[in-house]
Amino acid sequence: MHVPDGFIDAPTSVATGVVAAAAVAVSLRGARRELDERTAPLAGLVAAFIFAVQMLNFPVAAGTSGHLLGGALAAILVGPCTGVLVISVVLLMQGILFADGGLTALGVNITCMGIVTVLVAYGLFRGLVKLLPRTRRSVTAASFVAALVSVPASALVFTALYAVGGTTDVSIGKVATAMVGVHILIGIGEAAITALTVGAVIAVRPDLVYGARDLRQRLQLRVNGELVDAPAAEPAVPVAARSPRRIWAVGLVTSLVLAGFVSFYASANPDGLEKVAADKGIDEKAEEHAAADSPLADYGVKDIEDARLSGGLAGVIGVGVTVVAGTGVFWAVRGRRTSEGADASDASPASTSV
């Protein structure tokens, strides 16, 4: 689903760029409410993990592969607004450093892979969580369904954008059928990865999963004939035990192993968009990437002949750069929230002591 330069004309690319910029601006504001001192560094880790897993193309049909989009996973783990920012950071790193996804198509990619997947997945996820029993299994099952639906939804939005601003004259009906068909299959892989990851985190630290924040029911007390929520009790667990450092370290090591080693065994077949583009003639006017001469273009380190070493080193560098960039962005967002809270406190009327 990484749309290259040349697939979509300039006016449509500019329009989607405006939409993406507006969504990022709104998400920056919303992320201030979602992030705290524990989840801000985890959001950077989620970005690095999604970067790593996107390198693991898996076969879905004859001659076609797919990879994680990540919008559903990011939204459920760290919140929908933060999720949009996570995918935007990943796409920016991929486009600039690895020549993956066109720079003029960055708005298209953020719209399709970030905004659409997050909105569709998280909206469906919240609806299912409200209907299902309040259990960990329900959260995992809801994440599976939400991730599955988000992928063909993203493919449909790309098809709509291509119908408006495509650079080749092709049958949109055939493109839509092909795109949705192959991305339903990719969605199954997306759903499995999302459910397994969410389930694994919930099993050890459910308090760090944004989508599971309502998992525990609040104790209610009857006061004057009415039920009211009792104050939440602080868990009797040492602060050190509640630190997210352990899960952060495990997640980072996992990301490095996936990108640096497991990625060598990923499918070499074209992904869903590449396959449909080649079959339907969408790629006739594809343009060379502006960063095609990057030392890390195509997920390999320039001048290193050994393919395994080159790809693994590029993956490790990508994970490192993404986790640093992502963590920096989310700490800055968190710091902005803290400073605004302090300003508001200073501006409030002084209390009168009695």
Coordinates of C-alpha atoms in Angstrom, one line a residue:
M1 CA 0.0 0.0 0.0
H2 CA 3.0 2.3 -0.2
V3 CA 1.9 4.5 -3.2
P4 CA 4.9 5.6 -5.3
D5 CA 5.3 8.9 -7.1
G6 CA 3.4 9.2 -10.4
F7 CA 0.4 7.0 -9.5
I8 CA -1.8 10.0 -8.5
D9 CA -1.8 13.4 -10.2
A10 CA -0.5 16.6 -8.6
P11 CA -3.9 18.3 -7.6
T12 CA -5.1 15.1 -5.9
S13 CA -1.7 14.6 -4.2
V14 CA -1.8 18.2 -2.9
A15 CA -5.4 17.8 -1.7
T16 CA -4.6 14.6 0.2
G17 CA -1.5 16.3 1.6
V18 CA -3.7 19.0 3.1
V19 CA -6.1 16.4 4.5
A20 CA -3.1 14.5 6.0
A21 CA -1.6 17.7 7.5
A22 CA -4.9 18.6 9.1
A23 CA -5.3 15.1 10.5
V24 CA -1.8 15.2 11.9
A25 CA -2.5 18.6 13.5
V26 CA -5.7 17.3 15.1
S27 CA -3.9 14.2 16.2
L28 CA -1.1 16.2 17.9
R29 CA -3.7 17.9 20.0
G30 CA -5.5 14.7 20.8
A31 CA -2.3 12.8 21.6
R32 CA -1.7 15.1 24.5
R33 CA -4.7 13.6 26.2
E34 CA -3.7 10.0 25.4
L35 CA 0.0 10.1 26.3
D36 CA 1.4 10.1 29.8
E37 CA 4.9 9.6 31.2
R38 CA 4.6 5.8 30.8
T39 CA 3.0 5.6 27.4
A40 CA 5.0 8.4 25.6
P41 CA 8.1 6.2 25.2
L42 CA 6.0 3.2 24.4
A43 CA 4.4 5.1 21.4
G44 CA 7.9 5.4 20.0
L45 CA 8.4 1.7 20.5
V46 CA 5.1 0.9 18.7
A47 CA 6.4 3.0 15.7
A48 CA 9.6 1.0 15.6
F49 CA 7.8 -2.3 16.0
I50 CA 5.4 -1.5 13.1
F51 CA 8.4 -0.5 10.9
A52 CA 10.0 -3.8 11.7
V53 CA 6.9 -5.9 11.0
Q54 CA 6.2 -4.1 7.7
M55 CA 9.5 -5.5 6.5
L56 CA 8.0 -9.0 6.8
N57 CA 6.1 -9.6 3.7
F58 CA 4.0 -12.8 3.9
P59 CA 2.6 -14.7 0.9
V60 CA -1.2 -14.3 0.4
A61 CA -1.8 -15.7 -3.1
A62 CA 0.0 -16.9 -6.2
G63 CA 2.8 -14.3 -6.9
T64 CA 1.5 -11.8 -4.3
S65 CA 2.5 -10.9 -0.8
G66 CA 1.3 -8.6 1.9
H67 CA 2.6 -6.8 5.0
L68 CA 1.2 -5.1 8.1
L69 CA -0.3 -1.7 7.7
G70 CA -0.4 -1.1 11.4
G71 CA -3.1 1.5 11.9
A72 CA -5.3 -0.9 13.9
L73 CA -2.4 -2.1 16.1
A74 CA -1.2 1.4 16.8
A75 CA -4.7 2.8 17.6
I76 CA -5.5 -0.1 20.0
L77 CA -2.1 0.0 21.8
V78 CA -1.6 3.8 22.2
G79 CA -4.9 5.5 21.1
P80 CA -6.3 6.7 17.8
C81 CA -4.7 10.1 17.7
T82 CA -1.3 8.8 18.7
G83 CA -1.9 6.0 16.2
V84 CA -2.2 8.4 13.3
L85 CA 1.1 10.0 14.5
V86 CA 2.8 6.6 14.8
I87 CA 2.0 5.6 11.2
S88 CA 2.9 9.1 10.0
V89 CA 6.4 8.8 11.6
V90 CA 6.9 5.3 10.1
L91 CA 5.9 6.5 6.6
L92 CA 8.1 9.5 6.8
M93 CA 11.1 7.4 7.8
Q94 CA 10.4 4.9 5.0
G95 CA 9.9 7.6 2.4
I96 CA 13.0 9.7 3.2
L97 CA 15.5 7.0 4.2
F98 CA 14.4 3.9 2.3
A99 CA 12.7 5.3 -0.8
D100 CA 9.6 3.3 0.1
G101 CA 6.5 5.3 -0.8
G102 CA 6.7 8.4 -2.9
L103 CA 7.4 11.8 -1.3
T104 CA 4.8 13.5 -3.4
A105 CA 2.5 10.7 -2.4
L106 CA 3.1 11.1 1.3
G107 CA -0.3 12.7 1.8
V108 CA -1.9 9.8 -0.1
N109 CA 0.0 7.2 2.0
I110 CA -0.8 8.9 5.4
T111 CA -4.5 9.2 4.4
C112 CA -4.8 5.5 3.2
M113 CA -2.5 3.8 5.7
G114 CA -2.8 6.0 8.7
I115 CA -6.0 8.0 8.8
V116 CA -8.4 5.4 7.2
T117 CA -7.0 2.4 9.0
V118 CA -7.1 4.1 12.4
L119 CA -10.6 5.6 12.0
V120 CA -12.2 2.4 10.7
A121 CA -10.3 0.0 13.0
Y122 CA -10.7 2.0 16.2
G123 CA -14.3 2.9 15.6
L124 CA -15.2 -0.8 14.9
F125 CA -13.0 -1.9 17.9
R126 CA -14.8 0.3 20.4
G127 CA -18.2 -0.8 19.1
L128 CA -17.3 -4.4 19.5
V129 CA -15.8 -4.0 22.9
K130 CA -19.0 -2.4 24.2
L131 CA -21.1 -5.3 22.9
L132 CA -18.8 -8.1 24.0
P133 CA -18.1 -9.2 27.6
R134 CA -15.5 -7.2 29.4
T135 CA -12.7 -9.7 29.1
R136 CA -9.2 -9.8 27.7
R137 CA -10.3 -12.3 25.1
S138 CA -13.0 -9.9 23.9
V139 CA -10.4 -7.1 23.4
T140 CA -8.2 -9.5 21.4
A141 CA -11.1 -10.7 19.3
A142 CA -12.3 -7.2 18.7
S143 CA -8.8 -6.2 17.6
F144 CA -8.7 -9.1 15.1
V145 CA -12.0 -8.0 13.4
A146 CA -11.1 -4.3 13.4
A147 CA -7.7 -5.0 11.8
L148 CA -9.2 -7.3 9.2
V149 CA -11.8 -4.7 8.1
S150 CA -9.3 -1.8 8.1
V151 CA -7.2 -3.2 5.3
P152 CA -9.8 -3.5 2.5
A153 CA -11.2 -0.2 3.7
S154 CA -7.8 1.4 3.0
A155 CA -7.7 -0.3 -0.4
L156 CA -11.1 1.1 -1.2
V157 CA -10.0 4.7 -0.3
F158 CA -6.9 4.3 -2.6
T159 CA -9.2 3.2 -5.4
A160 CA -11.4 6.2 -4.9
L161 CA -8.4 8.5 -4.9
Y162 CA -7.2 6.8 -8.1
A163 CA -10.6 7.3 -9.7
V164 CA -10.3 11.1 -9.0
G165 CA -6.6 11.6 -9.8
G166 CA -5.2 8.5 -11.4
T167 CA -2.6 9.1 -14.1
T168 CA -3.6 6.2 -16.4
D169 CA -6.8 5.3 -18.0
V170 CA -7.9 2.0 -16.5
S171 CA -11.2 0.4 -15.5
I172 CA -11.9 1.6 -11.9
G173 CA -14.3 -1.3 -11.4
K174 CA -11.6 -3.8 -12.2
V175 CA -9.1 -2.0 -10.0
A176 CA -11.5 -1.9 -7.1
T177 CA -12.3 -5.6 -7.4
A178 CA -8.7 -6.6 -7.6
M179 CA -7.6 -4.2 -4.8
V180 CA -10.3 -5.3 -2.3
G181 CA -10.0 -9.0 -3.2
V182 CA -6.2 -9.2 -2.5
H183 CA -6.4 -6.9 0.5
I184 CA -9.0 -9.0 2.2
L185 CA -6.5 -11.8 2.1
I186 CA -3.8 -9.4 3.4
G187 CA -6.3 -8.3 6.1
I188 CA -6.3 -11.8 7.5
G189 CA -2.6 -11.6 8.1
E190 CA -2.9 -8.1 9.5
A191 CA -5.7 -9.3 11.9
A192 CA -3.6 -12.2 13.1
I193 CA -0.5 -10.0 13.8
T194 CA -2.6 -7.4 15.5
A195 CA -4.5 -9.9 17.7
L196 CA -1.4 -11.8 18.7
T197 CA 0.5 -8.6 19.6
V198 CA -2.4 -7.0 21.5
G199 CA -3.1 -10.3 23.3
A200 CA 0.6 -10.6 24.3
V201 CA 0.8 -7.1 25.7
I202 CA -2.6 -7.5 27.6
A203 CA -1.3 -10.8 29.1
V204 CA 1.5 -9.0 30.9
R205 CA 0.6 -5.3 31.1
P206 CA -3.1 -4.6 30.3
D207 CA -2.7 -1.2 31.9
L208 CA -0.5 -0.2 29.0
V209 CA -3.0 -1.0 26.3
Y210 CA -5.1 2.0 25.5
G211 CA -8.0 0.0 24.1
A212 CA -8.2 -2.1 27.3
R213 CA -8.4 0.9 29.7
D214 CA -12.0 0.1 30.5
L215 CA -11.4 -3.6 31.0
R216 CA -11.8 -3.5 34.7
Q217 CA -15.2 -2.5 36.0
R218 CA -15.4 0.2 38.6
L219 CA -16.8 -0.6 42.0
Q220 CA -20.2 1.1 42.4
L221 CA -21.7 2.2 45.7
R222 CA -25.3 3.0 46.5
V223 CA -25.7 6.6 47.8
N224 CA -29.1 8.0 48.5
G225 CA -30.6 5.2 46.4
E226 CA -28.4 5.9 43.4
L227 CA -25.4 4.0 42.1
V228 CA -22.2 6.0 41.9
D229 CA -18.6 5.0 40.9
A230 CA -16.4 4.5 43.9
P231 CA -12.9 6.2 43.8
A232 CA -10.4 4.0 42.0
A233 CA -8.1 2.2 44.4
E234 CA -4.3 2.5 43.8
P235 CA -2.9 -1.0 43.0
A236 CA -0.7 -2.3 45.8
V237 CA 2.2 -2.8 43.5
P238 CA 5.7 -1.2 43.9
V239 CA 6.4 1.6 41.5
A240 CA 9.4 -0.3 40.1
A241 CA 7.1 -3.3 39.2
R242 CA 4.8 -1.0 37.3
S243 CA 7.6 0.5 35.2
P244 CA 7.2 -0.1 31.5
R245 CA 11.0 -0.4 31.0
R246 CA 10.9 -4.2 30.8
I247 CA 8.3 -4.4 28.1
W248 CA 10.0 -1.5 26.3
A249 CA 13.3 -3.5 26.3
V250 CA 11.6 -6.7 25.2
G251 CA 9.7 -4.9 22.4
L252 CA 12.9 -3.1 21.2
V253 CA 14.9 -6.4 21.1
T254 CA 12.0 -8.1 19.3
S255 CA 11.8 -5.3 16.7
L256 CA 15.6 -5.5 16.1
V257 CA 15.5 -9.3 15.6
L258 CA 12.5 -9.0 13.2
A259 CA 14.0 -6.3 11.1
G260 CA 17.7 -7.4 11.3
F261 CA 17.2 -11.2 10.9
V262 CA 13.7 -12.5 10.2
S263 CA 13.2 -10.0 7.4
F264 CA 15.7 -11.8 5.3
Y265 CA 13.1 -14.7 5.0
A266 CA 10.2 -12.4 4.0
S267 CA 8.4 -13.1 0.7
A268 CA 10.1 -11.4 -2.3
N269 CA 6.8 -11.3 -4.2
P270 CA 5.2 -7.9 -5.0
D271 CA 2.7 -6.7 -2.4
G272 CA -1.0 -6.2 -3.2
L273 CA -0.7 -2.7 -4.7
E274 CA 2.3 -3.5 -6.7
K275 CA 0.7 -6.7 -8.1
V276 CA -2.6 -4.9 -9.0
A277 CA -0.7 -1.9 -10.5
A278 CA 1.4 -4.2 -12.7
D279 CA -1.6 -6.3 -13.8
K280 CA -3.9 -3.3 -14.5
G281 CA -1.4 -0.9 -16.0
I282 CA -1.6 1.6 -13.1
D283 CA 2.2 1.7 -12.9
E284 CA 2.7 2.9 -16.5
K285 CA 3.5 6.4 -15.3
A286 CA 5.3 5.6 -12.0
E287 CA 8.2 7.9 -11.4
E288 CA 11.6 7.2 -9.8
H289 CA 11.8 8.0 -6.2
A290 CA 13.5 11.2 -5.2
A291 CA 15.5 9.3 -2.6
A292 CA 16.4 6.5 -5.0
D293 CA 20.1 7.2 -4.4
S294 CA 19.8 7.0 -0.6
P295 CA 22.4 4.8 1.1
L296 CA 19.5 2.8 2.5
A297 CA 17.2 2.7 -0.6
D298 CA 15.3 -0.5 -1.0
Y299 CA 16.1 -1.6 2.5
G300 CA 19.8 -2.4 1.9
V301 CA 23.0 -0.6 2.8
K302 CA 24.9 0.8 -0.2
D303 CA 28.2 -0.9 -1.1
I304 CA 27.6 -3.9 1.1
E305 CA 27.5 -6.9 -1.2
D306 CA 26.2 -9.6 1.1
A307 CA 22.4 -9.4 0.8
R308 CA 21.7 -10.8 4.2
L309 CA 24.1 -8.4 6.0
S310 CA 23.0 -5.5 3.9
G311 CA 19.2 -6.0 4.5
G312 CA 19.7 -6.9 8.2
L313 CA 21.8 -3.8 8.9
A314 CA 19.4 -1.6 7.1
G315 CA 16.5 -3.0 9.2
V316 CA 18.4 -2.4 12.4
I317 CA 19.2 1.2 11.4
G318 CA 15.6 1.7 10.4
V319 CA 14.4 0.5 13.8
G320 CA 16.9 2.6 15.6
V321 CA 16.1 5.8 13.7
T322 CA 12.3 5.2 14.0
V323 CA 12.4 4.6 17.7
V324 CA 14.5 7.7 18.4
A325 CA 12.4 9.9 16.1
G326 CA 9.1 8.5 17.4
T327 CA 10.1 8.7 21.1
G328 CA 11.3 12.3 20.5
V329 CA 8.1 13.3 18.9
F330 CA 5.9 11.7 21.6
W331 CA 8.0 13.1 24.5
A332 CA 7.6 16.5 22.9
V333 CA 3.9 16.1 22.7
R334 CA 3.7 14.9 26.3
G335 CA 5.9 17.8 27.4
R336 CA 3.6 20.2 25.6
R337 CA 0.6 18.8 27.5
T338 CA 2.5 19.2 30.8
S339 CA 3.5 22.8 30.1
E340 CA -0.1 23.7 29.1
G341 CA -1.4 22.2 32.3
A342 CA 1.1 24.2 34.3
D343 CA 0.2 27.4 32.5
A344 CA -3.5 26.7 33.2
S345 CA -2.8 26.1 36.9
D346 CA -0.8 29.4 37.1
A347 CA -3.6 31.3 35.4
S348 CA -6.3 30.0 37.8
P349 CA -7.4 32.3 40.7
A350 CA -5.4 31.7 43.9
S351 CA -7.3 29.6 46.5
T352 CA -8.2 31.3 49.8
S353 CA -7.1 29.5 53.0
V354 CA -9.5 29.3 55.9

